[in-house]
XYZ file of C-alpha atoms in Angstrom:
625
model
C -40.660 -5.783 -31.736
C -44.283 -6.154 -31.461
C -48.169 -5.039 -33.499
C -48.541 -7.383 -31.905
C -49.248 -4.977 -32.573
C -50.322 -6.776 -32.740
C -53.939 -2.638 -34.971
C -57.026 -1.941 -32.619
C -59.775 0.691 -32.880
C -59.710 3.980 -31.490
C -63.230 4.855 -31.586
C -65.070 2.911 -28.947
C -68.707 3.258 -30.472
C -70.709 2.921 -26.590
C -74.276 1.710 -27.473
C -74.607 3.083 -30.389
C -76.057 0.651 -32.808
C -73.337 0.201 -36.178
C -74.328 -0.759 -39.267
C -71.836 -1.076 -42.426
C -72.459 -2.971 -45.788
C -69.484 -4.685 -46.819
C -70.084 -2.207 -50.776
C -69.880 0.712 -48.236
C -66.368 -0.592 -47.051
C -65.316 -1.305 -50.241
C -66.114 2.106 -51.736
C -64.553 3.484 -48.899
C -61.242 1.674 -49.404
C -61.494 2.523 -52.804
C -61.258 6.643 -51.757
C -58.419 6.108 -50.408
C -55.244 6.686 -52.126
C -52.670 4.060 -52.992
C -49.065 4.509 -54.496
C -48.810 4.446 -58.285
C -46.160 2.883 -59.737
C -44.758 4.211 -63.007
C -44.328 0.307 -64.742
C -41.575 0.414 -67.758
C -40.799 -2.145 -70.174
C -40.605 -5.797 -69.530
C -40.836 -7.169 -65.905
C -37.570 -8.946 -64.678
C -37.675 -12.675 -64.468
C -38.809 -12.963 -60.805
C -41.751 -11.396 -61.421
C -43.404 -14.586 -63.016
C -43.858 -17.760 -62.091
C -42.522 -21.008 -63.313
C -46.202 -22.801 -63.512
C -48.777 -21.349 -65.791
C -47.890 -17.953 -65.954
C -49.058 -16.905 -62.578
C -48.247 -13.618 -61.099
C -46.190 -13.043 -58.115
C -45.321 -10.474 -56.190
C -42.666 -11.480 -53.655
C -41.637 -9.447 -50.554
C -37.756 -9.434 -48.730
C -38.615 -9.137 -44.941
C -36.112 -8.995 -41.785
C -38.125 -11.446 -39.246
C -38.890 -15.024 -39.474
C -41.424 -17.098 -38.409
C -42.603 -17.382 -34.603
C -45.436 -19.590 -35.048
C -48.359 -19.927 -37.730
C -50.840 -20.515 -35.087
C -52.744 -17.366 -34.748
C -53.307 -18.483 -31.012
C -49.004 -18.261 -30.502
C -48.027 -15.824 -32.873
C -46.674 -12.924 -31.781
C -44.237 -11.131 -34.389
C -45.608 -8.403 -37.031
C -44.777 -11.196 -39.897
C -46.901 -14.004 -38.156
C -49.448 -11.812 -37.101
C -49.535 -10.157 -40.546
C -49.767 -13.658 -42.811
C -52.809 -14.079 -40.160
C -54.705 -11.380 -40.988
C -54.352 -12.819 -44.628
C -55.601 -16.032 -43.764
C -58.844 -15.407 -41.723
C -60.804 -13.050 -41.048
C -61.556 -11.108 -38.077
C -65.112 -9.732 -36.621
C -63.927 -6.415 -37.401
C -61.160 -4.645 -39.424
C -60.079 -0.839 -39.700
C -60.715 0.998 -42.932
C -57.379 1.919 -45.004
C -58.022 5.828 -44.689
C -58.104 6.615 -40.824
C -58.499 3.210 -39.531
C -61.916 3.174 -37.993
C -63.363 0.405 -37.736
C -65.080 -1.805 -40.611
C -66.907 -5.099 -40.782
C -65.115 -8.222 -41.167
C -66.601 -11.583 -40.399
C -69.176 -9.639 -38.560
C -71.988 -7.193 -40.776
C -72.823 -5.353 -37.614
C -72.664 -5.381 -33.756
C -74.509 -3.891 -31.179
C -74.461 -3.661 -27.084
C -77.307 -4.045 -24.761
C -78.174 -0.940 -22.883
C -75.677 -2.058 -19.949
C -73.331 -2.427 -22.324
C -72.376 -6.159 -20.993
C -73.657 -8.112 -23.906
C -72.765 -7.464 -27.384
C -74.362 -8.888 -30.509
C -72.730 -9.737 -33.596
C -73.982 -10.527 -36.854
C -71.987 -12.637 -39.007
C -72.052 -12.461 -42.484
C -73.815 -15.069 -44.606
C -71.018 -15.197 -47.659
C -67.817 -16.429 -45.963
C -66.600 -19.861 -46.046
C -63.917 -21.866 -45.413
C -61.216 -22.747 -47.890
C -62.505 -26.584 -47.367
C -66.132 -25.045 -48.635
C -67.966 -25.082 -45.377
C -69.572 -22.080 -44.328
C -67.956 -19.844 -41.823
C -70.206 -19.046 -38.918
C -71.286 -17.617 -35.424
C -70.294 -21.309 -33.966
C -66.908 -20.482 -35.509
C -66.473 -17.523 -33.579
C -67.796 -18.766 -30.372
C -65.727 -22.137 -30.304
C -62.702 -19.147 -31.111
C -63.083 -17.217 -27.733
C -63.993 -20.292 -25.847
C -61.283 -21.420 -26.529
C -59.104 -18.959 -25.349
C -60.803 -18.242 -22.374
C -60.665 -22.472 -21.351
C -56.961 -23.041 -22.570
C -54.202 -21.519 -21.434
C -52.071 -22.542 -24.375
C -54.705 -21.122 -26.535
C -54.699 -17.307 -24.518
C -51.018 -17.080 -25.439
C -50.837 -14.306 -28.226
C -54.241 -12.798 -27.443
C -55.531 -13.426 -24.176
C -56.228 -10.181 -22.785
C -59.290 -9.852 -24.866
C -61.183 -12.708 -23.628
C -60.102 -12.190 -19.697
C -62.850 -9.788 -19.154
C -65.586 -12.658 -20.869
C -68.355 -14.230 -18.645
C -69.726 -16.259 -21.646
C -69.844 -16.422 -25.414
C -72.216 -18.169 -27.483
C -73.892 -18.691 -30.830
C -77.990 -19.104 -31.065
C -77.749 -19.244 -34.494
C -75.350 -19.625 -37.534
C -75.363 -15.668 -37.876
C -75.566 -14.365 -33.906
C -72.720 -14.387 -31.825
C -73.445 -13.197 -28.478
C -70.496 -11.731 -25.944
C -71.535 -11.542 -22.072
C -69.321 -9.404 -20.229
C -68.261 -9.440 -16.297
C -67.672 -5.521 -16.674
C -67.874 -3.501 -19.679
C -65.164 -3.551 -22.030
C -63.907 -0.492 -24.554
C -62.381 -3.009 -27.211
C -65.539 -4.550 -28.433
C -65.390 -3.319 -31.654
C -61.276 -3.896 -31.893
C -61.300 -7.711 -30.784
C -58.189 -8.454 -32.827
C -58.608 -11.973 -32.692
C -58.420 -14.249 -35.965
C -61.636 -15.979 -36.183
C -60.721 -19.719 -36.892
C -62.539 -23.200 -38.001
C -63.994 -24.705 -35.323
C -64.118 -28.377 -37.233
C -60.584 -28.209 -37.898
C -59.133 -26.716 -34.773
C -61.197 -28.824 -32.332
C -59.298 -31.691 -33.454
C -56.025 -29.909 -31.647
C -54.954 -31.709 -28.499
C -52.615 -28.865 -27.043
C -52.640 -25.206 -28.025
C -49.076 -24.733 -26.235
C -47.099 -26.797 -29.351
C -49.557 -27.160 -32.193
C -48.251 -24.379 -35.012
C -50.514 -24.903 -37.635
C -47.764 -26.246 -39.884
C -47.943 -30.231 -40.579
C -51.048 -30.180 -42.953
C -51.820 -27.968 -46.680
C -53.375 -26.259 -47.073
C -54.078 -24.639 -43.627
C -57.953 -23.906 -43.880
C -59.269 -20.423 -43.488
C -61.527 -17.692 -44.951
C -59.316 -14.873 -45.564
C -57.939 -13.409 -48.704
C -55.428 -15.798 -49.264
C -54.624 -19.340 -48.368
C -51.469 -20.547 -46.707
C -50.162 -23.559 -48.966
C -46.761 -24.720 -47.841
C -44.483 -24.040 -45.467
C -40.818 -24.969 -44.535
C -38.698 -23.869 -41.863
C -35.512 -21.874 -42.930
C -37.132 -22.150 -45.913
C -40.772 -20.157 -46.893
C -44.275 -20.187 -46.536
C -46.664 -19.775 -49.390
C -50.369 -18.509 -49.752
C -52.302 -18.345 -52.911
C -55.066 -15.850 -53.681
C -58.322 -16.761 -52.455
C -60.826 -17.094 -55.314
C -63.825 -16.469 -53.242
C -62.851 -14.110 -51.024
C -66.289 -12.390 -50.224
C -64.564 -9.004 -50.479
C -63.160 -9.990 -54.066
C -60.377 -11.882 -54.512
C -56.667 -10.418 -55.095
C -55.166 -9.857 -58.204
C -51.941 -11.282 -57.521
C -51.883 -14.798 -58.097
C -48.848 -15.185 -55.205
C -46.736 -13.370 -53.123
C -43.275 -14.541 -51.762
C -42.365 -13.145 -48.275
C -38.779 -13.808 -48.075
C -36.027 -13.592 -45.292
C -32.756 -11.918 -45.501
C -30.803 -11.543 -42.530
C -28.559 -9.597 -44.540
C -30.425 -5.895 -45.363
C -27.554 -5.259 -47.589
C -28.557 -8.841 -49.841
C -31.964 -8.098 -49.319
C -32.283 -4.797 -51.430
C -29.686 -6.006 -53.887
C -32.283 -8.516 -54.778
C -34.402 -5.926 -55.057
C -32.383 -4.385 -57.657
C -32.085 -7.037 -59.210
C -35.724 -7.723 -59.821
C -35.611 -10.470 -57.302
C -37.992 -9.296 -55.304
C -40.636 -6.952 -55.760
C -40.974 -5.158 -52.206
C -38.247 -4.644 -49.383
C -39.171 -3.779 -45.967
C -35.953 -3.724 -43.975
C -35.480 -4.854 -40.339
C -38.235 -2.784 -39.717
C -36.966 -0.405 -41.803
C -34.421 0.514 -44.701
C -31.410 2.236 -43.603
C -30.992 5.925 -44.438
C -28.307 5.080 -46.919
C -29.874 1.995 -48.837
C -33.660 4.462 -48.831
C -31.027 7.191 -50.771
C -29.421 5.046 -53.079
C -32.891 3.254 -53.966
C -34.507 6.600 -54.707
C -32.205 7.054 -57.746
C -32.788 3.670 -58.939
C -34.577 2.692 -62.385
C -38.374 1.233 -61.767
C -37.991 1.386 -57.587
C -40.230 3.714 -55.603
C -39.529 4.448 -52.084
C -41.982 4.866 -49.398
C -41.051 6.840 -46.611
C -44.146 8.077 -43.926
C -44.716 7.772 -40.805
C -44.911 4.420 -39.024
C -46.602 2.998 -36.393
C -43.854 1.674 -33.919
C -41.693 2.601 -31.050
C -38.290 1.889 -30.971
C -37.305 1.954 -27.163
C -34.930 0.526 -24.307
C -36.170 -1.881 -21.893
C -34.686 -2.920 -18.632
C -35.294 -6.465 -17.019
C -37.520 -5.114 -13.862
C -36.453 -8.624 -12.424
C -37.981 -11.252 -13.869
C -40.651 -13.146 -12.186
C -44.086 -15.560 -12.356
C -47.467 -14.583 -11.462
C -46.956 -16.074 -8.074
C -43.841 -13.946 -7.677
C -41.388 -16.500 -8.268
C -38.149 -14.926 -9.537
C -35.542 -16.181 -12.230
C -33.268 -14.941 -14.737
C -29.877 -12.761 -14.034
C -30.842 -9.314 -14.100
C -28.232 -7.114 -12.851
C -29.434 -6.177 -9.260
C -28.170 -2.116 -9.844
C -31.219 -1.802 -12.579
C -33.919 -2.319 -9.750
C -33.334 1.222 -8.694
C -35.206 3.785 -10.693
C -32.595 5.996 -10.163
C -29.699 4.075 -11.880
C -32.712 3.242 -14.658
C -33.219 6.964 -15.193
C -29.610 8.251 -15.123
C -28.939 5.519 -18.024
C -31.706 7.377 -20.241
C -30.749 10.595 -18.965
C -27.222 9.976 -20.521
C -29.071 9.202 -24.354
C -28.658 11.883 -26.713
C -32.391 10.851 -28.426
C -31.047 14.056 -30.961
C -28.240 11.977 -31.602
C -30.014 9.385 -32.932
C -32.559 10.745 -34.571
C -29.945 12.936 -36.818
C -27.102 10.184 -36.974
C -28.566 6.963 -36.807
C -32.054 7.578 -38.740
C -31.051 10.481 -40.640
C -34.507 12.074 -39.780
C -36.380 9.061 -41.084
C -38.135 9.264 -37.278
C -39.246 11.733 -34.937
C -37.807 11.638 -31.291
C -39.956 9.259 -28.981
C -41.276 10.612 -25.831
C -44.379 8.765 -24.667
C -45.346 5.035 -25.255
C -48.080 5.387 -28.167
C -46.788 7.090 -31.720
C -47.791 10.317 -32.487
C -49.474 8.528 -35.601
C -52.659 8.034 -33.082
C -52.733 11.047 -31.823
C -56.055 10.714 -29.159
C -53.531 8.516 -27.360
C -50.365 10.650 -27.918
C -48.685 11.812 -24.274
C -45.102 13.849 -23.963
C -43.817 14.276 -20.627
C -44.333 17.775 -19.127
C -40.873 19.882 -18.609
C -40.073 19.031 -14.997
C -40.826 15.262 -15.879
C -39.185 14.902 -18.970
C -35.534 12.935 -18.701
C -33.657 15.053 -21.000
C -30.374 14.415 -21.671
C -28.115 15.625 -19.279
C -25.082 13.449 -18.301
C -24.272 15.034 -15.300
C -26.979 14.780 -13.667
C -26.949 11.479 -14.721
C -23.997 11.062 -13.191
C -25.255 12.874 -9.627
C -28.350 10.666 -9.597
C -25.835 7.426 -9.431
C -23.828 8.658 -7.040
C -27.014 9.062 -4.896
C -27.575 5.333 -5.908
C -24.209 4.597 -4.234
C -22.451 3.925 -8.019
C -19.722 6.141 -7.487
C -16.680 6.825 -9.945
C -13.435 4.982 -8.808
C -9.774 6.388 -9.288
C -10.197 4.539 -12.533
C -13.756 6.328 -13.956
C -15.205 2.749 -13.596
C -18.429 3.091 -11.579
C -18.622 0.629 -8.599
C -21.495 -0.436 -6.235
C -20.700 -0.707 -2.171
C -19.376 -4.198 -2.542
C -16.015 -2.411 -5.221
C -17.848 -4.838 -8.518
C -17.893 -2.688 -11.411
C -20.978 -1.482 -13.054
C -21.173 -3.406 -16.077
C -24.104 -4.112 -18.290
C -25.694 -6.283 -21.108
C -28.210 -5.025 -23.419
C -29.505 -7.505 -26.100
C -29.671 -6.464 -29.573
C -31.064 -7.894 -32.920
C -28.353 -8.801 -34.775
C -30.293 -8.340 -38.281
C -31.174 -4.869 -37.076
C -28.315 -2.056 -38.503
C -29.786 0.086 -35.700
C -29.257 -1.788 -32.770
C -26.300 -1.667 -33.401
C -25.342 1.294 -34.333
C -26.942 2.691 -31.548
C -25.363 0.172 -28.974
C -22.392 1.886 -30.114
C -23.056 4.963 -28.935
C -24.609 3.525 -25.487
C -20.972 2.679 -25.183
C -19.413 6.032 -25.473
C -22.239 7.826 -23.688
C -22.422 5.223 -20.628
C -18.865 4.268 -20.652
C -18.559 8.799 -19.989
C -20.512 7.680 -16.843
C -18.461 5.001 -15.722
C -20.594 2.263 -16.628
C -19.494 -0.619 -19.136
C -21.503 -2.131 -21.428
C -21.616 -4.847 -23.795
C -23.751 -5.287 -26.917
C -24.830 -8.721 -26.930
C -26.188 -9.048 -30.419
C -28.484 -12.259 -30.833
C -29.850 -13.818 -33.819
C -32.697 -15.063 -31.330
C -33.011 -13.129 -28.646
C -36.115 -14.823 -27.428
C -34.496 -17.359 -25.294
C -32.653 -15.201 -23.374
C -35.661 -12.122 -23.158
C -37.933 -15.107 -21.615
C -35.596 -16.615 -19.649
C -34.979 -13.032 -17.888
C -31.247 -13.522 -18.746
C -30.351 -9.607 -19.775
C -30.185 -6.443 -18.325
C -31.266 -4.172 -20.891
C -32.480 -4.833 -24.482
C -33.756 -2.813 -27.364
C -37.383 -3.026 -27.341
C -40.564 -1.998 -30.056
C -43.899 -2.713 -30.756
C -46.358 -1.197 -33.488
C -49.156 0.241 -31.812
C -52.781 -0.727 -33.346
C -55.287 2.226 -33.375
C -56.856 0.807 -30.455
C -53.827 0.536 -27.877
C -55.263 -1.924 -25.303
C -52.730 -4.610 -26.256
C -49.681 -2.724 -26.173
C -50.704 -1.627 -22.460
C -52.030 -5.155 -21.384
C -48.618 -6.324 -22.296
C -46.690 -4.390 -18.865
C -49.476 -5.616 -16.539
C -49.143 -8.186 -13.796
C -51.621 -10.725 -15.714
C -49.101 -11.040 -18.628
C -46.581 -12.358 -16.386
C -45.613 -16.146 -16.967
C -47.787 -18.718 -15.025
C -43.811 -20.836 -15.166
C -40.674 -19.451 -15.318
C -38.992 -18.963 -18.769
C -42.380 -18.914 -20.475
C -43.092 -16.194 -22.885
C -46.634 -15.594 -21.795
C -48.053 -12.236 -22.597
C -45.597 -10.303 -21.007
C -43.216 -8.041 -22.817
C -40.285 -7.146 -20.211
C -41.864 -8.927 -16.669
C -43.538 -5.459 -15.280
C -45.920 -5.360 -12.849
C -46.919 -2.175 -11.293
C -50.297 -2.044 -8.742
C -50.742 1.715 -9.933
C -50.439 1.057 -13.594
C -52.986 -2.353 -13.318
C -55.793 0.005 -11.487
C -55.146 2.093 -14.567
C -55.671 -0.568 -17.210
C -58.663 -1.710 -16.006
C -60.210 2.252 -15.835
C -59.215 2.174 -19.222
C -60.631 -1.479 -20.652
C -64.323 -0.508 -19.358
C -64.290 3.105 -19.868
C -66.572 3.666 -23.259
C -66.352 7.906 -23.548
C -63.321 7.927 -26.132
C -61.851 11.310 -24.271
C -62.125 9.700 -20.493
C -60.567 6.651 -21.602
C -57.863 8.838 -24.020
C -56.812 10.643 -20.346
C -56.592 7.393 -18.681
C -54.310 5.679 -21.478
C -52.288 9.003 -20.843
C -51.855 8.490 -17.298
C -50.352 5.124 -18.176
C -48.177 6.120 -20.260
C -47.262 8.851 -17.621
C -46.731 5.928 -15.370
C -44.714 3.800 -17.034
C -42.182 6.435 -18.060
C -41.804 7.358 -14.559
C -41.680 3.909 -13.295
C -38.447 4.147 -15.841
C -38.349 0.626 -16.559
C -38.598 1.390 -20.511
C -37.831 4.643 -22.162
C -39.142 5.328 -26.048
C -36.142 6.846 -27.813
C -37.489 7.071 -31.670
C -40.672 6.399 -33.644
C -39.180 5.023 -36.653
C -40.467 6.640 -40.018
C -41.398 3.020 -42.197
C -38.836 3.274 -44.634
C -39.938 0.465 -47.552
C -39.432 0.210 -51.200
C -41.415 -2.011 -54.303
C -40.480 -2.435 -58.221
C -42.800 -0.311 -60.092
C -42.566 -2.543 -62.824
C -43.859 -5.725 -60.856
C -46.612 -3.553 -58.640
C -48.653 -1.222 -60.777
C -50.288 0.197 -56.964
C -50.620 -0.757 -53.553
C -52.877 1.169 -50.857
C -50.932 2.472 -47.832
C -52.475 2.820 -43.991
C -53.366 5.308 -44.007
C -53.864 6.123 -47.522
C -52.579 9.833 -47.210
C -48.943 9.084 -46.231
C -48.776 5.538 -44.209
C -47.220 1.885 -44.188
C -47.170 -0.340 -46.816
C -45.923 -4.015 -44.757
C -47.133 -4.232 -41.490
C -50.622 -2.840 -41.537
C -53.668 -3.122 -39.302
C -55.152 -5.180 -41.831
C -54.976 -7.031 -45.465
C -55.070 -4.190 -47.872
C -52.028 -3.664 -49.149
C -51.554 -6.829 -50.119
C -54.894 -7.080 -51.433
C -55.297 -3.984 -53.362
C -51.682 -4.155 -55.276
C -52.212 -4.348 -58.981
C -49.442 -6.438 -61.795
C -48.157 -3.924 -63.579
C -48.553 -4.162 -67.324
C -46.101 -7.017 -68.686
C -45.058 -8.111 -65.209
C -47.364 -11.395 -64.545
C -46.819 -13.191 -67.690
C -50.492 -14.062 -68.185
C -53.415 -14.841 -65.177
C -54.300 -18.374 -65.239
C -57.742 -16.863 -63.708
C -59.374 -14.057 -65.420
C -62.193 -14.335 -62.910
C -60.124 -12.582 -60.730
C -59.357 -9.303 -62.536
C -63.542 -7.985 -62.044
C -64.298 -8.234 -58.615
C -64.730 -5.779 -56.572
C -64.069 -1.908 -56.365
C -60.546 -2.707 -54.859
C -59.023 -6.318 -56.250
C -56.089 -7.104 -54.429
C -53.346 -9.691 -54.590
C -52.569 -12.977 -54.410
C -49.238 -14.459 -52.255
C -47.031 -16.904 -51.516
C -44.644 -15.980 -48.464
C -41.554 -17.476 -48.300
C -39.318 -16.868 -44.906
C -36.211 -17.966 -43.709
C -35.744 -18.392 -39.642
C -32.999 -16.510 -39.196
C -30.405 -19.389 -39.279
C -32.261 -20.686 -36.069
C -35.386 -23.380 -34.680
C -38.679 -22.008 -35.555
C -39.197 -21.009 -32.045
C -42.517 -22.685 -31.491
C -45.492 -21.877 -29.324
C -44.273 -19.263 -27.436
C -41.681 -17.351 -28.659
C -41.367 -13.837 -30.680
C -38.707 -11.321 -30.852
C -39.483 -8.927 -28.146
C -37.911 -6.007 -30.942
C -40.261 -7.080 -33.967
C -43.689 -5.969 -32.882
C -46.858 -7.859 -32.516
C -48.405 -6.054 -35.542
């Protein structure tokens, strides 16, 4: 499921001129709250490293690898280690997520608002020790906006770009063809031009066959092996102050079960589940020794998706879809038969709040419900009414059956490392199978191939949502479909909808924050009616750390939010050793920077038993951030 989501801004700032010193944004960060630990006697094993003492705080995760290039990657892991390893123009402050400087110091639009000016800081560099500049930035959307391999993951921020250049080392100027509300949320990782113009194709280069990868981020990626784990260090002159961690190990379990006994263990010092922890492993953690739970609300969706019939850009169609799902009325008498109550009470346990529209209450400006008469409710026999008006009537036998006497009978994909997949396929089972309709749980350790390849009829579908939610829209429009069949391209489940498009692109160049709110809201409105995906939860992130291996650790936001997964760095690079748990810093340099030091890592993760699925692949149910 995708952040990608993808984080983006939710406060377009028009023409008004911004101007934030990078001590403002610290101090900021550093009023907001993170999550003490309560650190008590020595630190298990794990929690130092074999070579000179370093500390290292090491992190069980449910999702492999996609790709490390930041111009593929689509899953929350990829996208997060991406955020760690360069910067961005702008970020989104840990407290309520507006936006911050990054690479850039400021940025302001011309009175038409069709040319934005950035200026770029004068104290980033490169790992490699060159300076990190305008001509950086420029070669970055360039890029995208000549290669077609190189628009994969993030495309839909450049398609709106008449031409992008750099006068000098510290100006980056942004023509647009129409103005554009996500100037100030470009979630785009800024990278190297003198190491990346040396790529020959952006469609099968992942960044992983030289270390260390060069960037200008908090950390620097220094290994990486498929199956296996990838590994960043603290960066030392990080011009926001460098971590405090000397490493952090991402590691994959497919087994949730394995992955919190290692927690227990001391093993690991942070478990995020798959996205989640399950209800029962959250309560039995709580009453653990030296293990704090965080449990607030998150920033995804957890929904079902059904394959609209796969097709390209030029409307060429592939895949197997099951022909019955084409008519909104079979597509809204399956949700109509989901008890969203159900799940909410038996599958989460009331670790989420029942999902309506497509945007988490989290952000609420962009928060929509359906109204009363709109809503799809659960009510099975109208469900039942509606296909028999589709011509899927009930045989003598309580199997439904189409005109030509086949049986109704379904596939949904589900994650097979995800406990609530299938649980909840399960109960799609009973409550379908009621209706006459079969179903089988097809339960994937990569479900990539067959999402892309249009080879499903339903699947279980989430993103996180960034505060600005451009990219989680731009995902269901006609653009993001494939340019060749099978290809991931920006598309989530292959919708295209004329109604919705006009939509998005009222939305992208509409700067009042309220108009453009309404018109997100009328997309959302849209695609639940459309019925071709249907939001049953917003998951609660459900997480848990060692207190004795991470003193503190900011949240987003820093009231009651998400520790893995953010829309940006800062949990990672505000957690603090606790006392006794690093063995000794081999750099003391690192301990006084800053108002907020945060942490070094090295991220190791397993692929899930499969290929890293190169260039163009993510797990349509682990979320772009």
């Amino acid at each position: 499921m995708v952040t990608r989501f993808s984080p983006r801004s939710t406060r377009p700032r028009g023409h008004v001129r911004i101007l934030l010193a990078s001590g403002a944004a610290a101090l900021a960060l550093a009023a907001g709250s993170v999550v003490p630990g309560n650190p008590i006697g020595p630190a298990p094993q794990e929690a130092q490293a074999a070579d000179g003492g370093k500390s290292t705080l090491t992190v069980a995760v449910a999702q492999s690898i996609d790709s490390l290039s930041p111009f593929l990657a689509q899953r929350l892991l990829s996208t997060s280690i991406h955020r760690l390893m360069y910067d961005y123009l702008t970020n989104y402050d840990a407290k309520d997520s507006h936006t911050i400087p990054g690479l850039a110091t400021q940025w302001e639009p011309s009175a038409d608002k069709l040319t934005w000016t950035y200026t770029i800081r004068s104290d980033s560099k490169w790992s490699d020790g060159r300076k990190a500049t305008a001509e950086d930035a420029a070669w970055t959307f360039n890029k995208m906006m000549t290669d077609e391999g190189a628009a994969t993951s993030n495309g839909s921020f450049v398609g709106n770009f008449k031409k992008v250049t750099a006068p000098s080392a510290d100006k980056l100027v942004i023509e647009l063809k129409q103005p554009q509300a996500t100037m100030t949320a470009l979630d785009v990782p800024i990278v190297p031009k003198h190491v990346w113009e040396k790529v020959s194709d952006f469609s099968k280069f992942n960044n992983d066959t030289k270390f260390p990868v060069v960037g200008n981020g908090p950390f620097i990626l220094t290994d990486y092996k498929v199956d296996s784990y990838v590994k960043l260090k603290a960066n030392k002159d990080f011009w926001r102050g460098a971590p405090k961690f000397d490493e952090l190990v991402f590691r994959y379990y497919k087994d949730q079960d394995a992955a919190v006994a290692a927690l227990r263990k001391g093993e690991v010092s942070f478990v995020a589940g798959s996205p989640g922890l399950t209800p029962a492993q959250a309560a039995s953690l709580k009453t653990t020794d030296n293990i704090k739970v965080n449990d607030a609300p998150g920033r995804r969706f957890y929904a079902l998706a059904t394959n609209p019939g796969a097709r390209t850009k030029d409307g060429k169609k592939f895949g197997d879809g099951h022909p019955a799902l084409l008519d909104q009325r079979v597509r809204q008498a399956l949700f109509m038969a989901v008890d969203r109550t159900a799940i909410i009470d038996k599958v989460f346990q009331g670790h989420a709040i029942e999902g309506e529209g497509y945007i988490p209450p989290r952000y609420d400006s962009y928060f929509w419900k359906p109204t009363a008469e709109q809503k799809l409710g659960y009510d099975p026999a109208k469900a039942g009414a509606l296909l028999d008006q589709a011509g899927y009537r009930k045989t003598g036998a309580g199997k439904r059956a189409g005109k030509d006497g086949k049986p109704l009978d379904l596939r949904i994909l589900c994650h097979a490392t995800d406990p609530n997949d299938k649980a909840i396929g399960k109960y799609l089972q009973e409550w379908w199978g009621d209706l006459g309709v079969g179903l089988k749980v097809d339960c994937r350790d990569n479900v990539s191939d067959p999402w892309y390849a249009g080879e499903y009829d339903l699947a279980f579908d989430g993103w996180s949502v960034n505060p600005d939610p451009d990219f989680v829209m731009s995902i269901h429009t006609c653009a993001a479909l494939p340019a060749k069949a099978k290809e991931s391209a920006a598309t989530d489940n292959f919708i295209c909808d004329k109604q919705y498009d006009e939509l998005y692109a009222k939305q992208l160049a509409e700067y009042d924050p309220a108009k453009r709110a309404d018109l997100v809201k009328q997309m959302e409105s849209r695609l639940y009616d459309t019925g071709y995906m249907n939001v049953m939860a917003y998951p609660n992130a459900v997480e848990a750390y060692r207190t004795d291996q991470i003193e503190s650790i900011t949240t987003m936001p820093s009231d009651a939010g998400n520790i893995f997964g953010q829309d940006g760095y800062w949990s990672w690079w505000s957690a603090v050793p606790a006392a006794g748990a690093s063995g000794g810093s081999s750099d003391d340099s690192s301990s006084s920077t800053g108002v907020l030091i945060g942490v070094g890592i090295a991220v190791v993760v397993l692929a899930g038993g499969g290929l890293l699925f190169a260039m163009r692949r993510r797990s349509t149910a682990e979320d772009r951030e």
